[in-house]
Amino acid sequence: MTRHPLKTFIAAACALAFSGLASVASAQQSVEVLHWWTSGGEAAALNVLKGNLEKQGVKWNDMPVAGGGGEAAMTAVRARVTAGNPPTAVQLLGFDIQDWAKQGVLADLNAVAAKEGWDKVVPGALQAFSKYDGKWIAAPVNVHSTNWVWANKSVLDKAGVTTMPTNFDEFIAAAEKVQKAGFVALAHGGQPWQDATLFDSVVLSTGGIDFYKKVFIQKDKAALGSPTMLKAFDRMGQLRKLVDKDFSNRDWNLASAMVISGKAGFQMMGDWAKGEFVAAKKKPGVDFICMRFPGTQGMVSFNSDQFAMFKVGGDKAAAQAKMASAVMDPAFQSAFNVVKGSVPARTDVSDAAFDDCGKKGIKDLAEASGKGALVGSMAHGHAVPAGIKNAFYDVITRHFNGQIDSKAAVKEMVAAVDN
Ligand code: BGC
């Protein structure tokens, strides 16, 4: 059967129209974002950014790589960059940003940074990681800090813990009361980065701010091998006695859930834990308590999530610049961090929308920064580069699991720096 010429014309016209639509669709701007924000609170926070970009017509291609602290995500990034096909933006921490910058694979964000005046509103402690060779290469989305404790209020009431511990020994006494009352005292997940997160705080609490700087920032071998370090490891041993038998390899958000549900009294974790409490509709002061790790009041060990922008082809660069700008938008920095549990990476964002823990976080950060008590978190890549960090992780974890004693751990910390 021969086809009527008019039908052929219509078919051809339709095909043309559809291919036109297809090319409009493929011309839509998009960003591919690699991150490890897969817990309830983390995903809710990320949705704020996704929604803002979609309102601007930028499609969000999500590339989540589960695994707290980001270790698995870093392996995925390496594979993509090695294959010559990096994502548009990658969630990175501290020294990892600088490592990628050194390899020449990050984009130059100076044009957008200059237009929006980032230099004036991002604290120097963050800029040290967001810039390389005078160029902005990453957009900081928040400031987290690791020296926090999260507690279930009704568990503490039931256990008769009426005053909050202000030093390490008081904490142990309170936790033992919680344990005696039949609860898990310390909700913890035995993963190297979580053990190291405890260690950040224990070192701060045991040695104070100058000692922390000596061991983790200056990598001073005398301090690393000192009796204070031995005491810090002994204290890790005390904390080990407060966790339940199923702690091995538990994800951090499941440990938070134990506190939220009233199974456990305390969790020692960065303020991303608050994101889980918020997602579960819990109220600070009513359902849960946030406090600085006992003995670290006035000090802040920080980490900052930044979206490092990788060099991508010309067609993707416009969407990338839009994303960088969306991350630095003051209204976004408020909305995102209220959900995430962190505080804004800009100093000019009001604390009005934040709950009491968030307000305290913002105030603590400003005060600590003003008096030299703000330090980069070792556990979260802001004190030493990945090589040394991983060597420290290894020692801390083997000690926490009883494979080496405190004396051996101290020796190995010194050796980790040497190697
Ligand atoms: C990141 C947080 C994240 C946490 C747990 C930290 O290193 O800075 O944003 O929520 O790891 O995954």
XYZ file of C-alpha atoms and ligand atoms in Angstrom:
431
model
C 0.000 0.000 0.000
C 1.387 3.393 -0.951
C 1.228 6.150 1.604
C -0.682 9.349 0.891
C 1.790 12.234 0.364
C -0.059 14.357 2.963
C 0.307 11.627 5.597
C 4.008 11.391 4.823
C 4.313 15.139 5.225
C 2.471 15.091 8.565
C 4.634 12.219 9.854
C 7.796 14.055 8.869
C 6.570 17.270 10.474
C 5.750 15.422 13.689
C 9.160 13.774 13.745
C 10.773 17.167 13.314
C 8.678 18.660 16.096
C 9.594 15.810 18.468
C 13.277 16.050 17.679
C 12.959 19.772 18.369
C 11.444 19.003 21.765
C 14.184 16.514 22.454
C 16.859 19.051 21.756
C 15.100 21.571 24.030
C 15.092 18.900 26.748
C 18.746 18.042 26.279
C 19.628 21.726 26.343
C 18.157 21.971 29.843
C 20.853 22.894 32.300
C 21.786 20.201 34.785
C 24.225 19.464 37.560
C 25.450 16.087 38.686
C 26.172 16.116 42.396
C 28.124 13.457 44.266
C 27.628 13.384 48.046
C 27.164 11.057 51.031
C 24.055 12.644 52.497
C 21.753 9.645 52.713
C 20.343 9.742 56.278
C 16.885 11.248 56.876
C 18.159 14.608 58.129
C 20.902 14.834 55.500
C 18.560 14.064 52.596
C 16.002 16.585 53.863
C 18.676 19.288 53.964
C 19.953 18.470 50.492
C 16.412 18.712 49.133
C 16.447 22.423 49.958
C 19.290 22.966 47.481
C 17.810 20.637 44.912
C 14.476 22.497 45.090
C 16.128 25.925 44.769
C 18.035 24.867 41.668
C 15.027 23.241 40.081
C 13.131 26.522 40.516
C 15.864 28.077 38.380
C 15.421 25.403 35.713
C 18.533 23.442 36.657
C 17.964 19.695 36.722
C 19.529 17.805 39.633
C 21.219 14.496 38.851
C 21.752 12.900 42.203
C 24.765 10.708 42.872
C 24.563 9.582 46.503
C 27.275 7.292 47.857
C 26.190 6.082 51.304
C 28.709 5.919 54.124
C 29.067 8.388 57.005
C 32.157 10.557 56.982
C 32.423 10.129 53.206
C 35.036 7.398 52.792
C 33.065 5.440 50.183
C 32.196 8.668 48.407
C 35.892 9.524 48.079
C 36.553 6.209 46.332
C 33.729 6.970 43.894
C 35.119 10.448 43.174
C 38.559 9.031 42.432
C 37.084 6.573 39.944
C 35.131 9.302 38.133
C 38.031 11.737 37.941
C 40.444 9.027 36.798
C 38.008 8.103 34.034
C 38.062 11.745 32.888
C 34.376 12.192 33.690
C 34.071 14.101 36.976
C 30.667 15.077 38.408
C 29.773 18.782 38.316
C 30.074 19.165 42.074
C 31.312 16.962 44.890
C 30.764 17.230 48.639
C 34.293 17.400 50.041
C 35.958 18.078 53.374
C 39.022 20.188 54.181
C 42.308 18.713 53.012
C 40.580 16.597 50.356
C 39.569 19.811 48.568
C 43.153 21.005 48.551
C 44.393 17.620 47.324
C 42.099 17.769 44.281
C 43.029 21.394 43.674
C 46.718 20.437 43.564
C 45.906 17.983 40.799
C 44.502 20.801 38.678
C 41.037 19.279 38.226
C 38.934 21.905 40.017
C 37.148 24.809 38.330
C 37.894 28.481 38.958
C 34.954 30.164 40.725
C 36.580 33.580 41.069
C 34.137 35.325 38.724
C 31.045 34.417 40.750
C 32.903 34.810 44.061
C 34.022 38.332 43.171
C 30.575 39.333 41.904
C 28.953 38.139 45.134
C 31.685 39.255 47.540
C 32.440 35.831 49.086
C 35.788 37.085 50.395
C 34.039 39.399 52.819
C 31.523 36.963 54.306
C 33.295 33.590 54.538
C 35.531 33.204 57.612
C 39.264 32.797 57.008
C 39.294 29.331 58.621
C 37.011 28.125 55.806
C 38.642 30.097 53.011
C 41.861 28.228 53.838
C 40.148 25.186 52.312
C 37.862 26.817 49.706
C 40.678 28.617 47.891
C 43.807 27.381 46.199
C 46.455 29.534 44.639
C 44.233 32.606 45.045
C 41.262 30.980 43.312
C 37.924 29.948 44.816
C 37.471 26.269 43.945
C 34.675 25.275 46.329
C 31.536 26.789 47.839
C 31.163 26.143 51.593
C 27.653 25.108 52.531
C 27.965 24.945 56.320
C 30.071 24.703 59.435
C 29.615 21.584 61.535
C 31.397 20.849 64.760
C 32.344 17.542 66.286
C 32.529 18.314 70.013
C 28.859 17.858 70.894
C 26.885 15.424 73.026
C 23.206 14.612 72.351
C 21.049 13.306 75.165
C 17.509 11.989 75.583
C 15.906 14.155 78.248
C 13.416 11.633 79.589
C 16.086 8.923 79.825
C 18.256 11.271 81.895
C 15.260 12.126 84.095
C 14.490 8.454 84.671
C 18.140 7.761 85.483
C 18.240 10.644 87.962
C 20.774 12.709 86.008
C 19.641 16.175 87.009
C 22.691 18.345 86.294
C 24.592 18.207 83.046
C 28.200 17.014 83.300
C 30.787 19.747 82.806
C 33.923 17.619 82.781
C 34.907 14.137 81.711
C 34.656 12.483 85.128
C 31.196 13.950 85.693
C 30.196 12.582 82.305
C 31.327 9.068 83.236
C 29.368 9.283 86.504
C 26.215 10.430 84.661
C 26.593 7.741 81.996
C 27.004 5.056 84.646
C 23.729 6.179 86.217
C 22.043 5.808 82.822
C 23.538 2.338 82.436
C 22.367 1.281 85.921
C 18.853 2.457 85.087
C 18.765 -0.123 82.286
C 19.525 2.014 79.222
C 22.433 1.956 76.808
C 24.637 4.749 78.176
C 26.437 5.667 74.965
C 24.930 5.053 71.536
C 27.885 4.551 69.233
C 28.705 2.997 65.910
C 32.049 1.204 65.746
C 33.342 2.604 62.461
C 36.803 4.189 62.282
C 35.509 7.695 61.497
C 33.051 7.535 64.416
C 35.738 6.320 66.831
C 37.919 9.191 65.605
C 35.052 11.648 66.133
C 34.998 10.647 69.826
C 38.761 10.990 69.924
C 38.651 14.617 68.638
C 36.582 15.552 71.689
C 38.431 13.387 74.185
C 41.751 14.974 73.185
C 40.274 18.478 73.435
C 38.760 17.700 76.819
C 41.892 16.026 78.165
C 44.591 18.378 76.918
C 42.791 21.626 76.116
C 42.997 23.757 72.996
C 46.784 24.249 72.886
C 47.416 20.547 73.296
C 44.943 19.754 70.496
C 46.761 22.209 68.226
C 50.118 20.654 69.101
C 49.095 17.081 68.333
C 46.718 17.482 65.429
C 47.684 20.711 63.692
C 51.435 20.895 64.352
C 51.882 17.094 64.569
C 54.309 17.661 67.444
C 55.820 14.288 68.254
C 56.607 15.126 71.883
C 52.928 15.986 72.461
C 51.751 12.940 70.506
C 53.900 10.715 72.700
C 53.069 12.476 75.975
C 51.313 11.298 79.167
C 48.345 13.513 78.181
C 47.897 11.440 75.032
C 48.123 8.284 77.148
C 45.363 9.670 79.360
C 43.227 10.429 76.285
C 43.508 6.796 75.176
C 42.682 5.586 78.681
C 39.568 7.739 78.545
C 38.601 6.135 75.221
C 38.790 2.863 77.150
C 36.345 4.269 79.711
C 33.914 5.246 76.938
C 34.235 1.787 75.391
C 32.643 0.367 78.559
C 29.534 2.504 78.000
C 28.533 1.173 74.574
C 26.243 -1.812 73.934
C 27.369 -5.165 72.572
C 26.024 -4.496 69.066
C 27.987 -1.309 68.460
C 30.336 -2.716 65.802
C 29.855 -1.122 62.395
C 26.556 0.522 63.329
C 25.773 3.596 61.198
C 25.865 6.906 63.065
C 22.217 7.723 62.303
C 21.112 4.418 63.842
C 23.015 5.418 66.966
C 21.148 8.761 66.894
C 17.899 6.815 66.543
C 18.714 4.938 69.765
C 18.846 8.247 71.626
C 15.772 9.611 69.843
C 13.696 6.521 70.689
C 14.769 6.431 74.335
C 16.864 3.279 74.117
C 20.079 5.140 74.915
C 21.031 8.163 76.987
C 23.851 9.848 75.078
C 25.536 10.087 71.699
C 28.839 11.906 71.168
C 28.625 13.111 67.600
C 28.911 16.144 65.351
C 25.848 18.318 64.972
C 24.649 16.467 61.864
C 23.075 14.270 64.596
C 20.728 17.153 65.326
C 19.425 16.825 61.786
C 18.075 13.398 62.787
C 16.340 14.815 65.877
C 14.825 17.587 63.764
C 13.672 15.086 61.114
C 12.004 13.085 63.929
C 10.225 16.307 65.045
C 12.010 16.379 68.414
C 12.482 19.665 70.269
C 15.691 20.777 71.980
C 15.256 21.356 75.714
C 12.032 19.330 75.665
C 12.870 15.971 74.081
C 16.620 16.198 73.785
C 19.560 18.132 75.142
C 22.591 19.383 73.246
C 25.741 20.187 75.133
C 29.379 20.650 74.351
C 31.459 17.563 75.092
C 32.180 17.918 78.830
C 35.439 19.779 79.324
C 35.397 21.435 75.885
C 33.099 24.370 76.648
C 34.335 27.460 74.785
C 36.203 25.353 72.205
C 34.995 24.307 68.778
C 36.455 21.579 66.551
C 34.927 22.281 63.172
C 34.455 20.799 59.755
C 32.818 22.387 56.765
C 31.047 20.627 53.917
C 31.957 22.304 50.677
C 30.844 21.688 47.135
C 34.051 21.503 45.176
C 33.393 22.255 41.521
C 35.242 20.107 39.011
C 36.353 21.317 35.591
C 33.501 20.410 33.271
C 32.787 21.134 29.597
C 31.481 24.557 28.536
C 27.819 23.504 28.320
C 27.844 22.458 31.984
C 29.761 25.437 33.317
C 26.740 27.778 33.402
C 24.725 25.376 35.556
C 27.767 24.902 37.765
C 28.036 28.649 38.353
C 24.324 28.750 39.201
C 24.844 25.995 41.746
C 27.803 27.791 43.346
C 25.706 30.918 43.630
C 22.712 28.984 45.043
C 24.948 27.439 47.734
C 26.194 30.852 48.836
C 22.771 32.498 48.877
C 22.167 33.797 52.450
C 18.518 32.651 52.564
C 19.579 29.174 51.451
C 22.363 29.064 54.049
C 19.759 29.666 56.737
C 17.130 27.245 55.403
C 19.613 24.441 54.720
C 21.490 24.619 58.007
C 18.314 24.752 60.114
C 17.527 21.297 58.718
C 21.083 19.930 58.575
C 22.028 20.719 62.184
C 25.021 22.803 61.135
C 25.465 26.587 61.069
C 25.935 28.945 58.097
C 29.293 29.246 56.384
C 28.646 32.986 55.999
C 29.050 35.335 58.946
C 26.191 37.610 57.819
C 23.284 35.169 58.197
C 20.821 35.827 61.026
C 20.290 33.150 63.694
C 16.549 33.963 63.887
C 15.332 30.785 62.185
C 17.546 28.443 64.258
C 16.504 26.467 67.346
C 18.379 26.865 70.644
C 21.088 24.357 69.723
C 21.627 26.118 66.393
C 21.788 29.518 68.085
C 24.335 28.145 70.540
C 26.318 26.681 67.627
C 26.471 30.056 65.871
C 27.456 31.889 69.058
C 30.060 29.276 70.104
C 31.651 29.434 66.648
C 31.996 33.219 66.682
C 33.363 33.245 70.236
C 35.810 30.393 69.696
C 37.030 31.982 66.498
C 37.602 35.301 68.297
C 39.775 33.774 71.019
C 41.848 31.228 69.085
C 39.750 28.272 70.293
C 38.484 27.200 66.864
C 40.356 24.184 65.489
C 39.892 21.916 62.488
C 38.499 18.470 63.247
C 41.076 15.718 62.797
C 38.352 13.097 62.336
C 36.684 15.104 59.564
C 39.660 16.050 57.463
C 40.331 19.554 58.712
C 43.542 19.031 60.704
C 45.797 16.693 58.726
C 45.766 15.355 55.150
C 44.056 12.039 54.382
C 47.235 9.924 54.627
C 47.946 10.842 58.259
C 44.256 10.968 59.148
C 43.765 7.385 57.990
C 46.859 6.246 59.905
C 45.434 7.910 63.056
C 42.028 6.269 62.410
C 43.685 2.885 62.288
C 45.389 3.305 65.673
C 42.304 4.784 67.370
C 40.037 2.004 66.112
C 42.349 -0.852 67.006
C 42.697 0.637 70.489
C 38.926 1.101 70.844
C 38.424 -2.546 69.933
C 40.978 -3.729 72.473
C 43.572 -4.867 69.944
C 46.298 -2.623 71.383
C 46.660 -0.960 74.794
C 47.016 2.759 75.436
C 50.824 2.645 75.629
C 51.109 0.978 72.239
C 48.528 3.365 70.783
C 50.557 6.407 71.851
C 53.691 4.951 70.225
C 51.788 4.218 67.036
C 50.383 7.767 66.852
C 53.954 9.083 66.823
C 54.919 6.534 64.184
C 51.890 7.474 62.069
C 53.289 10.986 61.683
C 56.781 9.664 60.873
C 55.499 7.409 58.148
C 29.886 15.639 57.187
C 28.418 15.779 57.499
C 27.754 14.429 57.481
C 28.488 13.475 58.407
C 27.897 12.090 58.483
C 30.522 14.600 58.077
O 31.847 14.389 57.695
O 30.547 16.861 57.349
O 27.792 16.633 56.592
O 26.414 14.571 57.842
O 29.829 13.355 57.983
O 27.779 11.510 57.247
